XYZ file of C-alpha atoms in Angstrom:
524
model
C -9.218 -98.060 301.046
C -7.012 -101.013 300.599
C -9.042 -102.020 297.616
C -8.178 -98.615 295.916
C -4.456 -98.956 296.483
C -4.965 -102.148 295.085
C -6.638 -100.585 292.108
C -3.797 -97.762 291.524
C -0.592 -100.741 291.814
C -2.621 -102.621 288.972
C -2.491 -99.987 287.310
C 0.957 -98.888 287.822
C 2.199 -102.158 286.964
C 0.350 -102.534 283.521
C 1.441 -99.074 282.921
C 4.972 -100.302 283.438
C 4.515 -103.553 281.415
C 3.020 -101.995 278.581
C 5.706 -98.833 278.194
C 8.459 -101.785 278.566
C 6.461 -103.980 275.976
C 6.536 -101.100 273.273
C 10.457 -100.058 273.989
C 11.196 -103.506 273.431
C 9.121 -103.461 270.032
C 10.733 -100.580 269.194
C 14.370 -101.596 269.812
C 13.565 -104.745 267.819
C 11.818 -102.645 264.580
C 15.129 -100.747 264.435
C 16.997 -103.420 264.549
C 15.198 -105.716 262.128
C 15.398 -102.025 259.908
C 19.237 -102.146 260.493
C 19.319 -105.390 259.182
C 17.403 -104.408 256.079
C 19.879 -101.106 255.874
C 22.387 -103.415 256.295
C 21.274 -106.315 253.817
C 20.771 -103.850 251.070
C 23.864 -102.061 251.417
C 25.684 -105.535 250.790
C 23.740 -106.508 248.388
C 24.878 -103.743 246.384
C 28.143 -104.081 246.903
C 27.771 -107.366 245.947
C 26.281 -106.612 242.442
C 28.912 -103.886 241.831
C 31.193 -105.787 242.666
C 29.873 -108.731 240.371
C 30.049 -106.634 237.284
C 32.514 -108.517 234.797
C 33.691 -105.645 232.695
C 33.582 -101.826 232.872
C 34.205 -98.658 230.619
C 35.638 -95.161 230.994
C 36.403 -92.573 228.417
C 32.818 -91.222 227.770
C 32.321 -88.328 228.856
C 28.373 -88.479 229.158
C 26.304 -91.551 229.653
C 22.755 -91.316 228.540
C 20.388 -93.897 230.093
C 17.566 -94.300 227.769
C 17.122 -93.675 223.853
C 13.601 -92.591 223.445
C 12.932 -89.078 222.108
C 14.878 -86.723 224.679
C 18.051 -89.507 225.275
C 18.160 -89.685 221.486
C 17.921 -86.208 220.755
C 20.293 -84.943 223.003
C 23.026 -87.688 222.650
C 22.718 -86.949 219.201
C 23.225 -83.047 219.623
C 26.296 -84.168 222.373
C 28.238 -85.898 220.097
C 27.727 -83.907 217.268
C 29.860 -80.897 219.742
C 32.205 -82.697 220.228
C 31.223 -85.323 223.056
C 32.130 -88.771 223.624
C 28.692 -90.094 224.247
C 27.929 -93.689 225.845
C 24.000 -94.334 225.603
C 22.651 -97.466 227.136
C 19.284 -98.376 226.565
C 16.739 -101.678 227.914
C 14.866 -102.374 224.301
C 16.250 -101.286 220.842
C 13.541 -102.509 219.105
C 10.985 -100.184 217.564
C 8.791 -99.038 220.400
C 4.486 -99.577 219.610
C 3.090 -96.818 221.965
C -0.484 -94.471 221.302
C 0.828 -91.892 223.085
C 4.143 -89.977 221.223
C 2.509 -89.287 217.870
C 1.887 -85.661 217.703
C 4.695 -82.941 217.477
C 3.566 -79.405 217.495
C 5.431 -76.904 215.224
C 7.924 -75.508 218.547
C 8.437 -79.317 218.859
C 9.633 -79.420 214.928
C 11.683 -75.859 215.237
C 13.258 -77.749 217.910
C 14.141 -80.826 214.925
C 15.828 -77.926 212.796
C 17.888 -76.445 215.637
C 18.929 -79.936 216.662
C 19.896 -80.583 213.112
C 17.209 -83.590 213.377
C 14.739 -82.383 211.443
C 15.198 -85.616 208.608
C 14.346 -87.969 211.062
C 10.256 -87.045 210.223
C 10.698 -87.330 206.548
C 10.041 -90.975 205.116
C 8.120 -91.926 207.842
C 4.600 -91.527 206.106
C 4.937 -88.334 208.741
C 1.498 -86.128 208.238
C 1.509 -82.738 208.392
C -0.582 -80.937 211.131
C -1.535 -77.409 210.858
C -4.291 -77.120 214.297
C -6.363 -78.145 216.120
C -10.688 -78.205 215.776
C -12.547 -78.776 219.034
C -16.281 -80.415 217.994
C -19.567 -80.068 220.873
C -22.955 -80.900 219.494
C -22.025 -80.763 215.875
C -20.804 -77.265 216.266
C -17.005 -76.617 215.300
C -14.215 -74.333 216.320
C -10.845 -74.462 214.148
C -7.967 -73.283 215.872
C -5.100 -72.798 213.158
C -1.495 -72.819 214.481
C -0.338 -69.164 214.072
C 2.389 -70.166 211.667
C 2.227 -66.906 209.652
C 5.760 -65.882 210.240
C 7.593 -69.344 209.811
C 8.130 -71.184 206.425
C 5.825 -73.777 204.899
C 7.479 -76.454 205.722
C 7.115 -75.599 209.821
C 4.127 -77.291 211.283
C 2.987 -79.966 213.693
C 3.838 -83.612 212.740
C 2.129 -87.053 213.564
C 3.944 -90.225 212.884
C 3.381 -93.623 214.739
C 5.649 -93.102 217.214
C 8.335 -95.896 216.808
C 9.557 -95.003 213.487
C 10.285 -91.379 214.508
C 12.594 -93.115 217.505
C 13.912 -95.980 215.196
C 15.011 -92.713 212.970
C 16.659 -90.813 215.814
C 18.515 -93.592 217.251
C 20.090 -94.230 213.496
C 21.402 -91.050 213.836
C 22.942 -91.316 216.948
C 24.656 -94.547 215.518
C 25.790 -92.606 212.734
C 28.594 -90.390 214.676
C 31.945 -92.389 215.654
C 32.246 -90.922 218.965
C 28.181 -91.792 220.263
C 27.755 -95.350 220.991
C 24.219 -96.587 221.426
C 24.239 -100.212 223.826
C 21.790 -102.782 224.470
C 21.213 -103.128 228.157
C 19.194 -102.073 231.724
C 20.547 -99.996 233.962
C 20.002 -101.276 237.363
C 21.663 -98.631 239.777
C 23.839 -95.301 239.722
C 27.531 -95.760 240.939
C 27.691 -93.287 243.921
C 30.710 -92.226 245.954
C 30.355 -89.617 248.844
C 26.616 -88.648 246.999
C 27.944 -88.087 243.526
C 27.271 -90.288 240.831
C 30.186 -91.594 239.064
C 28.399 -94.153 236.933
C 25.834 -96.656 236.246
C 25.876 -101.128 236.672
C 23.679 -102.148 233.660
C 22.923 -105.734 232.457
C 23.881 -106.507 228.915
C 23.799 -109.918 227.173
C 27.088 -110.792 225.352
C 27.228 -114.083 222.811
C 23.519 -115.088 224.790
C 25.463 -114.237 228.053
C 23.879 -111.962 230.945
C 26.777 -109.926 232.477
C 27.088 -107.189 235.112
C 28.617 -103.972 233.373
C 29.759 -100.684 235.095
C 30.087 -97.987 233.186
C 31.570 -94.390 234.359
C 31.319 -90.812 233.086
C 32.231 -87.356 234.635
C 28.020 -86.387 234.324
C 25.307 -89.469 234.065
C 21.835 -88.273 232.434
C 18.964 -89.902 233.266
C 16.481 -90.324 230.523
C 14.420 -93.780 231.286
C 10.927 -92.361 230.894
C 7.878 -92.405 232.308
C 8.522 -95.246 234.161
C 11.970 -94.641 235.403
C 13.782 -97.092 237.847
C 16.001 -94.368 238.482
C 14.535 -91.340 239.472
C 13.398 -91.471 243.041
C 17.547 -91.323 243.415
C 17.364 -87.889 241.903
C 13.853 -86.568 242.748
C 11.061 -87.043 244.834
C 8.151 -87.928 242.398
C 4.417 -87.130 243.047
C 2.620 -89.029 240.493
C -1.173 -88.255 239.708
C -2.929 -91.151 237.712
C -5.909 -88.732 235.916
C -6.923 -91.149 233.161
C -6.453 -93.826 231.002
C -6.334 -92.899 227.215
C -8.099 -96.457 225.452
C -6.626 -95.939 221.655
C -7.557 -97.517 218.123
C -6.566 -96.821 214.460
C -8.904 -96.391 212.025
C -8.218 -96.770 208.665
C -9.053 -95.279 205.055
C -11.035 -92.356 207.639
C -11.623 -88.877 206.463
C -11.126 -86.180 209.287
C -14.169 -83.280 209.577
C -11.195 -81.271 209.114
C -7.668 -82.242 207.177
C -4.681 -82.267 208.781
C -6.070 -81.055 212.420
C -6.081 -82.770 215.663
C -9.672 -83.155 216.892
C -10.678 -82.754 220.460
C -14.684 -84.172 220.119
C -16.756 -83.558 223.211
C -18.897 -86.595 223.788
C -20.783 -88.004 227.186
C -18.914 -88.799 229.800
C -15.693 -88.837 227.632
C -13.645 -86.643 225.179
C -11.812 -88.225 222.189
C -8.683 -87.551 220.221
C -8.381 -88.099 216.304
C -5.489 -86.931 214.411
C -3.962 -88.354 210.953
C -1.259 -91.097 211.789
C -0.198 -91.858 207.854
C -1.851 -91.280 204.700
C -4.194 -93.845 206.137
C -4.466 -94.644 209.311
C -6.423 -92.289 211.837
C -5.223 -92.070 215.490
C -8.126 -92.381 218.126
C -7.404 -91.832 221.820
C -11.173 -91.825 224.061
C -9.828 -90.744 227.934
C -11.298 -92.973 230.741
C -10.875 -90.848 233.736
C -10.474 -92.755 236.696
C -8.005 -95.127 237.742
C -10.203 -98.246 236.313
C -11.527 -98.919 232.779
C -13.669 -101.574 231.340
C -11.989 -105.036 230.859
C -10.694 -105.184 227.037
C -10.178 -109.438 227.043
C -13.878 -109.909 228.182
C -15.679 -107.249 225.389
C -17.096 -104.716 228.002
C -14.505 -102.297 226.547
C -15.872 -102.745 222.853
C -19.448 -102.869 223.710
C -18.706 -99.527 225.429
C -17.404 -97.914 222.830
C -20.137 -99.020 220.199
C -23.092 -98.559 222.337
C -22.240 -95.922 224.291
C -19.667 -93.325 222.192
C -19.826 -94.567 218.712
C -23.127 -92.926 218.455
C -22.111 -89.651 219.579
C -19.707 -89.509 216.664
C -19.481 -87.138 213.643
C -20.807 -89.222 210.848
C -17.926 -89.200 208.806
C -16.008 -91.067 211.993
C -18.897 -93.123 212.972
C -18.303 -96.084 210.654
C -14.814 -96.326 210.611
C -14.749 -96.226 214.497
C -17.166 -99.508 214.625
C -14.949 -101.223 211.891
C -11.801 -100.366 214.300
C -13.809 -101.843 217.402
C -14.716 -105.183 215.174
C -10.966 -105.866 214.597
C -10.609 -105.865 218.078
C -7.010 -103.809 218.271
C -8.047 -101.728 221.703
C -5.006 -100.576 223.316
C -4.912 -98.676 226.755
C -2.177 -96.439 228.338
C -2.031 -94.923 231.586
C -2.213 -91.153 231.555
C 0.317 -89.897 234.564
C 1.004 -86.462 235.484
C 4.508 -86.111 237.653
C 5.705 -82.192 238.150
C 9.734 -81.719 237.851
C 10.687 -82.216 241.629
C 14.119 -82.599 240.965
C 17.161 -82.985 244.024
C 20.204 -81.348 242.297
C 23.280 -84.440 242.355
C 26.768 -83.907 241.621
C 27.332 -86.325 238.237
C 23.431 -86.968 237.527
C 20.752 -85.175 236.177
C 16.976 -86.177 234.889
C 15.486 -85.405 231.539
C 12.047 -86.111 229.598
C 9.190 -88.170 231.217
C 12.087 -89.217 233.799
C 12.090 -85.959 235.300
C 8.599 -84.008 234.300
C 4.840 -85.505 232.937
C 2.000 -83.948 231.926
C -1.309 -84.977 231.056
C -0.827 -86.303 227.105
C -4.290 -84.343 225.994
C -2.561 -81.465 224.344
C -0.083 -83.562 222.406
C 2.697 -81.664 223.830
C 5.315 -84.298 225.693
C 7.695 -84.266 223.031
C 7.611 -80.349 222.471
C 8.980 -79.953 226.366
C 11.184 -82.716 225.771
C 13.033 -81.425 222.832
C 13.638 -77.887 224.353
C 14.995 -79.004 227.477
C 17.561 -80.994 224.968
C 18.371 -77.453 223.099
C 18.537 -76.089 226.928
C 21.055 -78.643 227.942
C 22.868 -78.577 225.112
C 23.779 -74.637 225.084
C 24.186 -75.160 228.864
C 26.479 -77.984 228.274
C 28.730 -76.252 224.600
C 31.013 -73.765 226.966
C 32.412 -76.526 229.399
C 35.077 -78.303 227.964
C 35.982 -80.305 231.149
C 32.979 -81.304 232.978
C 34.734 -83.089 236.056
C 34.694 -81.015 238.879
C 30.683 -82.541 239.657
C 30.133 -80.280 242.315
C 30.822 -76.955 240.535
C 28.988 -78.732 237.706
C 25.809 -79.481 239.533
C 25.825 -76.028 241.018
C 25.934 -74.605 237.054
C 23.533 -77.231 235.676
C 20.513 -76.491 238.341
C 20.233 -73.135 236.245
C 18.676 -75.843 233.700
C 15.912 -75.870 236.090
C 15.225 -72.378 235.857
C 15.480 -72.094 231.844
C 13.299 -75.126 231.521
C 10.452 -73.465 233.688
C 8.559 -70.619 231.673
C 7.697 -73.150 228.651
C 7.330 -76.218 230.725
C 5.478 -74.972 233.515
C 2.826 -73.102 230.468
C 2.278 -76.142 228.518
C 1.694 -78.652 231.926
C -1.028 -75.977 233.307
C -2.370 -75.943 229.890
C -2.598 -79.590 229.965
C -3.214 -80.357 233.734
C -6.338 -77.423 233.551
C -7.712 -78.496 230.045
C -8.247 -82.560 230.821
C -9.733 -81.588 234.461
C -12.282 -78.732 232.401
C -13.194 -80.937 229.326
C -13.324 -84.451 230.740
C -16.515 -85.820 231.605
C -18.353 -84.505 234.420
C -22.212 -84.306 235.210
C -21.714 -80.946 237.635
C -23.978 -78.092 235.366
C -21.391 -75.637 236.920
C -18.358 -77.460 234.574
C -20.311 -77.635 231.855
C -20.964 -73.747 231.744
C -17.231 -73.784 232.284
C -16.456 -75.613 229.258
C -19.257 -73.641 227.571
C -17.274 -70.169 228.100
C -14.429 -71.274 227.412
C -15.445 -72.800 223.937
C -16.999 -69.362 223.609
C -13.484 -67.545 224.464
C -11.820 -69.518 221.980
C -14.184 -68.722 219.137
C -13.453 -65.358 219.368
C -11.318 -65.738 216.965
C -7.745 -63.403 216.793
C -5.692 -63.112 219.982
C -8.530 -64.624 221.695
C -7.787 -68.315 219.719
C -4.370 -67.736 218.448
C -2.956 -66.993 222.173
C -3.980 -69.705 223.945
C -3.056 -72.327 220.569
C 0.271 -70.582 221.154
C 0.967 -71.514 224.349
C -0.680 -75.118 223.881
C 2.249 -75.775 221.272
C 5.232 -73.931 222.715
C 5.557 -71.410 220.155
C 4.678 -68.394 222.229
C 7.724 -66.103 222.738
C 6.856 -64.971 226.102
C 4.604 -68.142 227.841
C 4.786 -67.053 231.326
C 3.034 -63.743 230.244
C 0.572 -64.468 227.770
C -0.593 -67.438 230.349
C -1.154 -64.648 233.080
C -2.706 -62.539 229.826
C -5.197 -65.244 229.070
C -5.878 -66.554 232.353
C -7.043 -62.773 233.244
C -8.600 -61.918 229.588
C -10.360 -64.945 230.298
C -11.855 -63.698 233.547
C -13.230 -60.698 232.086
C -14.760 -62.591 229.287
C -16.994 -65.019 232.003
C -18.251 -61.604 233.559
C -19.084 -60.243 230.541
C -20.999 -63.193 229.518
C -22.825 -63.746 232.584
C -23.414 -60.088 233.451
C -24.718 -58.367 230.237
C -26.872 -57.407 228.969
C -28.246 -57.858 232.632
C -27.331 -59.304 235.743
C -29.774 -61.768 237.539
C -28.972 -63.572 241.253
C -29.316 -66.965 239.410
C -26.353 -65.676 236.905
C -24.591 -64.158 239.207
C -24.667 -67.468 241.901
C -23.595 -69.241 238.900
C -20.482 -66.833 237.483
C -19.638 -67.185 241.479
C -19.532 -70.998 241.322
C -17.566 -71.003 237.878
C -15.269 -68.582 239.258
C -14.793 -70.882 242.578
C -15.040 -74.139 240.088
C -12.576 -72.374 237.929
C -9.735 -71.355 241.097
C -10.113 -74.953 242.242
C -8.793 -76.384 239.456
C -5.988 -74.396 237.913
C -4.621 -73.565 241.635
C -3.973 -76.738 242.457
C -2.135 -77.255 239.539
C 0.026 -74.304 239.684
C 0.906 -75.153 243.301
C 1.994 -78.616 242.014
C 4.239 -77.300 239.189
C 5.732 -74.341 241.655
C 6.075 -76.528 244.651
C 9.418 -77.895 244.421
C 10.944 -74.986 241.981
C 13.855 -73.708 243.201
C 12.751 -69.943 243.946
C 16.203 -69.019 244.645
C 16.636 -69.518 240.906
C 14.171 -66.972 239.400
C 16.713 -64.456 239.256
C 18.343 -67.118 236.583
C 14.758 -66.647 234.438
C 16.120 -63.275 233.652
C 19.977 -63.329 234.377
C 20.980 -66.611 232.466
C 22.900 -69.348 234.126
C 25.732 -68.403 236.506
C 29.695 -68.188 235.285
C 31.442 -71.316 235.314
């Protein structure tokens, strides 16, 4: 008896030790965290405090001059704006991603008045796309019909078409383009006055503030800035490993080609009168080393073969002058937390899978977006009133955005590599939908480029014409168990993927805004 009592006190007592053990742990994690709070709140103040010089009188400041900060500080000061755009590197970017406009994209030039900046760039003229499986081809024309000749897609190496945006920008007297990083937004009471940036003057690093009634983000893809104004999800699908090949004819002129090979799919589309773009997508988060040769040996052994003829020889030259390039393919949905005195824009605020070409096309709207949002305020202190106006841009962003990233998202998770026999039926079908030829090709082409009047629609359109069109070619002329267990699987396959995606995009849109879709932006 005694030796149970004994038992239960032991027990009591370690009880007690160990619940005082972990309070005491606990008390001493928060305060170490209050320390960190604590160290990183002075260390701020420090460094805005540090800043040698500051400027007011702008009215916007842009951070970053790629395509969208460009674009739309060009279209800002052009109304009217005094524009202050700081940006980390002004020298001409080298990127293979950024290369191919699609005709919205280039209707979006001419309404921005920017449509020059494509000309004497050795720009090439693209007119569709051709998707190539087993030697057998499907052309997919843009339906440009109703537009003039001049309106088409455009590829161009990348940094030229920025180096010729950012000289217009320069060219207004009230838009000034700066050297420097932006290392934090100014905030008081959780609106953003400002940004501190670091800017060298006479081979000097100094601490700069700069302030502005409304601050728009525009850093990129790999923004420093936006978990401050959203909270990011990014997906790493792929890694796009990219060549040029030169003096290369295409199977088809002036078309982007989508080639089907095992396990991979690769992108050629003109680059200059003679230089070929090639993109082969790696999925995974891992590729082949490039420094050691396993990338090159990869390529040669293992794709080069599967090749079109015509692009078989000057793919193996491009391997031999060992200029392999890789970029990480991200995919980040718009997740945006509306700030009084900030907003994001571009890859900053919304990625999508770069297989479709169509980053640039979203990022040029949203500018024409902004900018009619932005043309009827004259005065745009007052940030809270502001913000409440500008999350409408949210809204009128969504039906073209949120088309062209399920487009995207969908089409790399369908045509990239996979063994499974039920995707490769998928791909199959769909290949077979699109060489229907008519609405069938010209839809779905539509919404691919942005140039679809009504994307929201005609993506619910396709998505269901689509259905029908796997039923019919599984069912007739007739039905088996072993068809039917398969049009099951694709139709399971098929739900998996695109729901998932659509979930992603919708997740953080602001429902209480779909009113807006139809009603406009609210009175200011």
């Amino acid at each position: 008896m005694m030796e149970s009592h004994y038992l239960f006190g032991v027990l009591v007592v370690s009880f007690l030790i160990l619940a005082v053990t972990l309070f005491l742990k606990s008390r001493e994690k928060k305060r170490i965290r209050a320390r960190e709070v604590a160290s990183n709140l002075v260390a701020s103040a420090a460094l805005a405090n540090q800043a040698d010089g500051s400027s007011e009188g702008a009215d916007i400041i842009i951070v970053g001059a790629g395509v969208a900060g460009s674009a739309l500080a060009y279209t800002l000061a052009k109304d009217g704006r005094n524009v202050h755009v700081i940006e980390r590197d002004l020298t001409e970017p080298d990127r293979i991603v950024g290369e191919l406009l699609h005709p919205a994209g280039y209707l979006k030039l001419v309404e921005l008045g920017l449509q020059d900046c494509v000309e004497d760039i050795d720009a090439q003229m693209v007119l569709g796309y051709a998707f190539i499986r087993d030697g057998n081809a499907i052309k997919l024309p843009y339906p440009l019909q109703k537009f003039p000749s001049d309106v088409a897609g455009r590829c161009f190496h990348n940094g030229r078409f920025i180096q010729r945006l950012r000289k217009k920008v320069s060219s207004l007297p009230n838009a000034r383009l700066e050297h420097g990083t932006v290392t934090t937004l100014l905030e008081e009471n959780g609106t953003v006055k400002g940004v501190i940036y670091k800017t060298k003057i006479n081979g000097e690093e100094l601490l700069k503030k700069a302030y502005a009634p409304l601050t728009i983000v525009c850093d990129g893809c790999f923004s420093n800035l936006r978990r401050t104004l959203c909270s990011p999800k990014i997906d790493v699908p792929s890694y796009f490993v990219g060549m040029v090949l030169e003096n290369c004819k295409l199977p088809f002129p002036n078309h982007g080609h989508v080639i089907f090979t095992d396990p991979s799919i690769i992108i050629f589309y003109p680059l200059s009168s003679t230089e070929v773009r090639c993109t082969v997508d790696m999925p995974g988060q891992k590729i082949l080393s490039i420094v050691n040769g396993e990338m090159a040996n990869y390529l040669k052994t293992v794709i080069a073969p599967q090749l079109p003829p015509e692009l078989h020889e000057p793919f193996v030259r491009a391997i031999k002058k060992e200029n392999i390039r890789s970029h990480l393919n991200r995919s980040m949905p718009a997740a945006p937390h509306p700030t009084p005195g900030a907003l994001l824009l571009g890859d900053a605020l919304n990625i999508r899978h770069p297989i479709t070409g169509a980053g640039m096309t979203v990022a040029l709207s949203d500018v024409v977006i902004l900018r009619n949002l932005l043309r009827p305020l004259r005065d745009l202190h007052g940030a809270s009133s502001i913000c409440k106006y500008l999350e409408s841009f949210y809204a009128l962003r969504m039906p073209i955005a949120f088309a062209i990233n399920i487009i995207a998202g969908a089409m790399h998770k369908v045509f990239s590599g996979s063994p499974d026999k039920v995707r490769n039926e998928m791909r199959l079908v769909i290949l077979g939908y699109l060489n229907l030829g008519g609405m069938f090709s010209a839809g779905p082409i539509s919404l691919l480029s942005g140039l679809s009047s009504q994307p929201l629609i005609g993506l619910v359109v396709h998505l269901f014409a689509g259905a029908i069109y796997v039923v019919f070619s599984f069912i007739a002329p007739f039905p088996s168990p072993k068809r039917i267990w398969i049009l099951a699987r694709i139709f399971f396959d098929a739900c998996s993927i695109i729901l998932p995606v659509m979930k992603a995009e919708l997740g953080k849109f602001p429902y209480q805004h779909w009113f807006q879709l139809i009603t406009g932006p609210p009175a200011m």
